[in-house]
PDB file of C-alpha atoms and ligand atoms in Angstrom:
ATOM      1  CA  UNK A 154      32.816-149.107  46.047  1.00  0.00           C
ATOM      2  CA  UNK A 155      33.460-151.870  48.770  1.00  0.00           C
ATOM      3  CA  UNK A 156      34.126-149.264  51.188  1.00  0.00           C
ATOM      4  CA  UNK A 157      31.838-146.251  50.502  1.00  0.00           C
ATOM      5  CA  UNK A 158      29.112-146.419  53.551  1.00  0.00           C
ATOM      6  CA  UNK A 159      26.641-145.267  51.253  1.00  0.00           C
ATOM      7  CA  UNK A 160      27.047-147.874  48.695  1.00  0.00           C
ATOM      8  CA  UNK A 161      26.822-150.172  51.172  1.00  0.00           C
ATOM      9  CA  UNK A 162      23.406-148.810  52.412  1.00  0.00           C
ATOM     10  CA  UNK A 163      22.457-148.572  48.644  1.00  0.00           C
ATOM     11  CA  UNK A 164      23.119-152.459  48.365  1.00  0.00           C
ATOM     12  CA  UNK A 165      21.616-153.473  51.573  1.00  0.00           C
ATOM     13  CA  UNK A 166      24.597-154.451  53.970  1.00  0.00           C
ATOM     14  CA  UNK A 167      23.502-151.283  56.110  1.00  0.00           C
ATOM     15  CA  UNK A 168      20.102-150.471  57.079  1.00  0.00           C
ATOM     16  CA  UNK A 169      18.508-147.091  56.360  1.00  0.00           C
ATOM     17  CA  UNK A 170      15.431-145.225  56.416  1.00  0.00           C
ATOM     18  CA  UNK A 171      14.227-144.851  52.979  1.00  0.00           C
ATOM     19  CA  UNK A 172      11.293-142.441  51.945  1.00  0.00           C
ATOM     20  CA  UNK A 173      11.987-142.413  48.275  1.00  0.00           C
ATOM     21  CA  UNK A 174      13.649-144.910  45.193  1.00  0.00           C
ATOM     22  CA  UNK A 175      13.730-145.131  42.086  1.00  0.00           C
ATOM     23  CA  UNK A 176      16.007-147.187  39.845  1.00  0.00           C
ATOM     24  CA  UNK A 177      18.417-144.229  39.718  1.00  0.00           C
ATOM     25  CA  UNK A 178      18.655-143.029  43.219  1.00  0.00           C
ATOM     26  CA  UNK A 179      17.357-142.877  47.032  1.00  0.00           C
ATOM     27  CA  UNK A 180      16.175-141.054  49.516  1.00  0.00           C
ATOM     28  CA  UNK A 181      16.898-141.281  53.385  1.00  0.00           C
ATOM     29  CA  UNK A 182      16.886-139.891  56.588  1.00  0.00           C
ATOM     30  CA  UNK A 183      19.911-138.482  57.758  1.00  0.00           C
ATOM     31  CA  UNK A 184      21.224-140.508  60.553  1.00  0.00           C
ATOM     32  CA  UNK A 185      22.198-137.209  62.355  1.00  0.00           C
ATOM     33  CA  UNK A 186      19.389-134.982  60.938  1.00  0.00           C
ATOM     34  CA  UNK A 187      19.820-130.953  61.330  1.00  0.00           C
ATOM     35  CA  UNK A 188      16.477-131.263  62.269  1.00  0.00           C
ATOM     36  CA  UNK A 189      12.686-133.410  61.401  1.00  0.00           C
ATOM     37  CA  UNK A 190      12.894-134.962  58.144  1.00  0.00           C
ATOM     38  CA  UNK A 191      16.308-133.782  57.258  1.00  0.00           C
ATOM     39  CA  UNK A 192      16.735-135.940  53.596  1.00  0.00           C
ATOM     40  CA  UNK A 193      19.491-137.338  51.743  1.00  0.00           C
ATOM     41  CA  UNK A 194      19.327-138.154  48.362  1.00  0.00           C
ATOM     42  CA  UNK A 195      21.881-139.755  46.438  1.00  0.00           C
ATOM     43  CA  UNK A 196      22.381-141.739  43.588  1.00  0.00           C
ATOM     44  CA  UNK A 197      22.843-145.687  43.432  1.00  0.00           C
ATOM     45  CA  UNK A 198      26.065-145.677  40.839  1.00  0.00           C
ATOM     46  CA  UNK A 199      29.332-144.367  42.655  1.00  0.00           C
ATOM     47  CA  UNK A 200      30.343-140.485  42.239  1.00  0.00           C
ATOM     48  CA  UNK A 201      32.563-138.637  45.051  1.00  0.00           C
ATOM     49  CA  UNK A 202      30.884-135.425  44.177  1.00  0.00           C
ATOM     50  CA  UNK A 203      28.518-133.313  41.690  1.00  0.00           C
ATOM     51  CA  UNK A 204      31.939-132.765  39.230  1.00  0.00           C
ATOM     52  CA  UNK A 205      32.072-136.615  38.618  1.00  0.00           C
ATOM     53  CA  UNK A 206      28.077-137.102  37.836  1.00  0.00           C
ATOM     54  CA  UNK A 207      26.616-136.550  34.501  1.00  0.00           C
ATOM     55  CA  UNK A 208      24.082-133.839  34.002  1.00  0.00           C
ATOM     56  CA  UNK A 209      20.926-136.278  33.447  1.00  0.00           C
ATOM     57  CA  UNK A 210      21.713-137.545  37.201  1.00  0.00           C
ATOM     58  CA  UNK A 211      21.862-134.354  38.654  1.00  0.00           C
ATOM     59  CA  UNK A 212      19.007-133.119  36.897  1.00  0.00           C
ATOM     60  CA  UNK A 213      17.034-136.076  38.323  1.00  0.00           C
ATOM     61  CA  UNK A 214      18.464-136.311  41.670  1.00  0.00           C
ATOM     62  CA  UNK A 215      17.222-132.124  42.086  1.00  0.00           C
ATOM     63  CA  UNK A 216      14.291-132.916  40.809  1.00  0.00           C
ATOM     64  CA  UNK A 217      13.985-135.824  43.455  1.00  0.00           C
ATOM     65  CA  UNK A 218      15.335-133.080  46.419  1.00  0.00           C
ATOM     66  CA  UNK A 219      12.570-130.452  44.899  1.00  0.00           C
ATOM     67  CA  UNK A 220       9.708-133.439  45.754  1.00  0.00           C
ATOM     68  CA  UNK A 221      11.086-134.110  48.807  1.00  0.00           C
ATOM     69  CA  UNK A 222      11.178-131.015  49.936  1.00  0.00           C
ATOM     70  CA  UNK A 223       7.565-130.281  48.839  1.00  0.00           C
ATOM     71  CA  UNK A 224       6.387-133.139  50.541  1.00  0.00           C
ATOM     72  CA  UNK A 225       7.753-131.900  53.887  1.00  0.00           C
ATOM     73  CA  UNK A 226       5.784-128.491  53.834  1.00  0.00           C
ATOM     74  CA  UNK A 227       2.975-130.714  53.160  1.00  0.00           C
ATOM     75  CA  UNK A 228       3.697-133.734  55.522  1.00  0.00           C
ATOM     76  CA  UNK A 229       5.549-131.651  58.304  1.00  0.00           C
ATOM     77  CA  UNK A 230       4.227-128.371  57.667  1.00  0.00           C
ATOM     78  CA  UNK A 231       7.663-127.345  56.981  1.00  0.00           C
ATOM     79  CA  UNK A 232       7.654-123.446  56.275  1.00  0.00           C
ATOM     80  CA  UNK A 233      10.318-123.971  53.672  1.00  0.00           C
ATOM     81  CA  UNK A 234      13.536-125.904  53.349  1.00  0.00           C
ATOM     82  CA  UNK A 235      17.257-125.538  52.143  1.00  0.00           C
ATOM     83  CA  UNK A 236      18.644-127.773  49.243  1.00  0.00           C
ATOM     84  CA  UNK A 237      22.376-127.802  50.596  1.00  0.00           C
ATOM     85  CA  UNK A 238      24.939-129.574  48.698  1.00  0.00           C
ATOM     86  CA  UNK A 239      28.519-130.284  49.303  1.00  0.00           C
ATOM     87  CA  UNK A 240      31.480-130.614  47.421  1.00  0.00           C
ATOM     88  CA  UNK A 241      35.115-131.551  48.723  1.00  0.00           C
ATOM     89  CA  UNK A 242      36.162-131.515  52.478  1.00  0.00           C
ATOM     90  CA  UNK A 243      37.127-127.578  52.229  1.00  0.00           C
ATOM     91  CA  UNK A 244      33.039-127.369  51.457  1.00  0.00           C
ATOM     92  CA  UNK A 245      32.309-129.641  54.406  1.00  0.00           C
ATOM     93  CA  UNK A 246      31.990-132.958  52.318  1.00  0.00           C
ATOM     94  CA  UNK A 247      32.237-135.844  54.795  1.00  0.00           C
ATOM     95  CA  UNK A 248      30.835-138.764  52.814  1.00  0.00           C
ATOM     96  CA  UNK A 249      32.713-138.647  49.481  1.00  0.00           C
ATOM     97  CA  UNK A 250      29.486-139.903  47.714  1.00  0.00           C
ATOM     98  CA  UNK A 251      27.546-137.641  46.066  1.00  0.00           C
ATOM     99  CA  UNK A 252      24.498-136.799  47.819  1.00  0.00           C
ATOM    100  CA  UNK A 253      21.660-133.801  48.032  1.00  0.00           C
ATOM    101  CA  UNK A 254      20.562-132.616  51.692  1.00  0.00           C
ATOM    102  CA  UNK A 255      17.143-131.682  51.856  1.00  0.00           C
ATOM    103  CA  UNK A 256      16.542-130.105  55.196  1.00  0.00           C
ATOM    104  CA  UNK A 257      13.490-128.765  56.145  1.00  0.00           C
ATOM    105  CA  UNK A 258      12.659-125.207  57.501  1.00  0.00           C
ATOM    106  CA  UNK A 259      10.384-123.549  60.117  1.00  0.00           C
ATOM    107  CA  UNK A 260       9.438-120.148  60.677  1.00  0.00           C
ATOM    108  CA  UNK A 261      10.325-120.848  64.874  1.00  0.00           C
ATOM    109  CA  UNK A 262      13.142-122.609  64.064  1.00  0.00           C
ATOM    110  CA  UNK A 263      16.940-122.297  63.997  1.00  0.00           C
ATOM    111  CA  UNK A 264      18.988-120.420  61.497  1.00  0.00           C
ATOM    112  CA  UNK A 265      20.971-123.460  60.388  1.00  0.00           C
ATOM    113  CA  UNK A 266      22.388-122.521  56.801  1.00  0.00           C
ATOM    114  CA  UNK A 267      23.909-118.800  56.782  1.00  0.00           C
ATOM    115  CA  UNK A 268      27.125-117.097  55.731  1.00  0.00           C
ATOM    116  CA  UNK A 269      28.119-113.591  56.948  1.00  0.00           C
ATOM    117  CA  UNK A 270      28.109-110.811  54.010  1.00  0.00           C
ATOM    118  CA  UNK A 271      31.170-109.062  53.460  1.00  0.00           C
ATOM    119  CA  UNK A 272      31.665-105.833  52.033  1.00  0.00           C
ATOM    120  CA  UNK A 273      34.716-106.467  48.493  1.00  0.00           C
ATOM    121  CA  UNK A 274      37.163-103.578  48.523  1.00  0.00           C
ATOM    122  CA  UNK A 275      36.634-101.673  45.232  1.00  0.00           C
ATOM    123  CA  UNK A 276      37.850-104.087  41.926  1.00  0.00           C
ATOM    124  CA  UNK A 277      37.771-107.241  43.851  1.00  0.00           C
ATOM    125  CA  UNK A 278      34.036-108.260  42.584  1.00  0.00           C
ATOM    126  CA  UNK A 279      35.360-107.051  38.782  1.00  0.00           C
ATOM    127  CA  UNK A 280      38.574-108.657  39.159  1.00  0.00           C
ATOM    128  CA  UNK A 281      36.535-112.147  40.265  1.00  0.00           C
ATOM    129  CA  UNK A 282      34.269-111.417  37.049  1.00  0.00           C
ATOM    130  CA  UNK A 283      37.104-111.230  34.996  1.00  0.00           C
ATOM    131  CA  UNK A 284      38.445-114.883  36.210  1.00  0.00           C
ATOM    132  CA  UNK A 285      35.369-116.807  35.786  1.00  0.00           C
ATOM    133  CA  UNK A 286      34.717-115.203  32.362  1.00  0.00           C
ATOM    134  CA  UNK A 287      37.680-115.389  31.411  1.00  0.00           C
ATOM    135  CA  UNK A 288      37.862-117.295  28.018  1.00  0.00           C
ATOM    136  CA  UNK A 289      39.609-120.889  27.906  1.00  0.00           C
ATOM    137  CA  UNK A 290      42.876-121.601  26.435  1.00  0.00           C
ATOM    138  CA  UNK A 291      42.010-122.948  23.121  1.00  0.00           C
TER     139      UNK A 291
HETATM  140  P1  5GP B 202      28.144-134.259  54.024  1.00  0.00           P
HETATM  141  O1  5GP B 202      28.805-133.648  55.230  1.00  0.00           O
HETATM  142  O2  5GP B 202      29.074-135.233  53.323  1.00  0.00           O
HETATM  143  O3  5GP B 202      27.535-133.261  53.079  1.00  0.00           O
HETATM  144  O4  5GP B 202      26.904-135.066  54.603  1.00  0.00           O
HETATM  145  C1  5GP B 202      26.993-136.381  55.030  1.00  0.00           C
HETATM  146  C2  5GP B 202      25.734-136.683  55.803  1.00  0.00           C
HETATM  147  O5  5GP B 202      25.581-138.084  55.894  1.00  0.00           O
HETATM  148  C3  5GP B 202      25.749-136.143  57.247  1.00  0.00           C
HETATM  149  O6  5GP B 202      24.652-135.254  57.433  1.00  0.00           O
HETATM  150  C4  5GP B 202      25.643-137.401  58.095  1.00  0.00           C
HETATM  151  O7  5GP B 202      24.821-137.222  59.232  1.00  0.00           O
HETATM  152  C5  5GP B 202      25.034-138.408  57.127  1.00  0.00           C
HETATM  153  N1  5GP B 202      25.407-139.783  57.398  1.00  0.00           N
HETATM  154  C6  5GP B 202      26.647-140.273  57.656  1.00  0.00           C
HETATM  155  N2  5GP B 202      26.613-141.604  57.822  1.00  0.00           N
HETATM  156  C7  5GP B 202      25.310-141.980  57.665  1.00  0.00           C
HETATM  157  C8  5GP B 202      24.649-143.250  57.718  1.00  0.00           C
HETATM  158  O8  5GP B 202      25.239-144.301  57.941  1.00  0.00           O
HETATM  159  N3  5GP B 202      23.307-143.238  57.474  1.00  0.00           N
HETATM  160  C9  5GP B 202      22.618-142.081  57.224  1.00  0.00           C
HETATM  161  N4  5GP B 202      21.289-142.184  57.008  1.00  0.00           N
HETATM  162  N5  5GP B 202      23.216-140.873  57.166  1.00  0.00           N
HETATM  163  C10 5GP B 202      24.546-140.824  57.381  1.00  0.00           C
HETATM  164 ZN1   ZN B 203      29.606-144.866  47.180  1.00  0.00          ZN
END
């Protein structure tokens, strides 16, 4: 897509800083990184997010984040790291190509990927069971 930024750093026109590729994907440093060797993967054919890629391309591309992130507790000493992955602008999608963060983790560091827990009135967690089990329409 002519005017995707990522498919134009895929094909070259903008520069990036690549630690991974394969003939299937790649995987960068995020311009704006949440913090050292924040990672984006993402794949080299055009999808706005995870619901338009086929399952053999996600499978690969988490496979991909999973190395990545290994290779910053080795290579950083990274304590852990967060696979974070976003889907529409309501989820905080700002590049509508599909793409995996990896972003490493340290025990010192900042809490940078947290929700606050709530507490469902009674029914609410059986009544969202019921919708997402719900069978289809045949
Ligand atoms: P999203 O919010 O869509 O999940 O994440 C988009 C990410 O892409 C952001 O973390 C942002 O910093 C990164 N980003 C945006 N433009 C560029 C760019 O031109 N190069 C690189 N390497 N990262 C970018
Ligand atoms: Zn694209």
């Amino acid at each position: 897509m002519d005017n995707c930024i990522f498919c134009r750093i895929i094909a070259g026109e903008i520069p990036s800083m690549r630690v991974y590729e394969d003939d299937c994907c790649i995987a960068m440093l995020d311009i704006n990184p949440a913090g050292p060797g924040h990672t984006l993967i993402l794949p080299k054919q055009h999808f706005q997010d995870i619901t338009a890629v086929d399952d053999a391309t996600v499978g690969h591309l988490f496979s991909v984040a999973r190395k990545i992130g290994m290779r910053a507790e080795f290579r950083l000493n990274a304590d852990g790291f967060n696979i974070v992955q976003n889907n529409g602008a309501a989820a905080g999608q700002t590049v509508p190509h599909f793409h995996i963060h990896v972003i490493p983790r340290f025990s010192e560091g900042p809490d940078m990927v947290s929700w606050t827990p709530t507490e469902p009135a009674d029914g609410v967690l059986q009544a969202v069971l019921e919708k997402l089990t719900a069978e289809e329409d045949a």
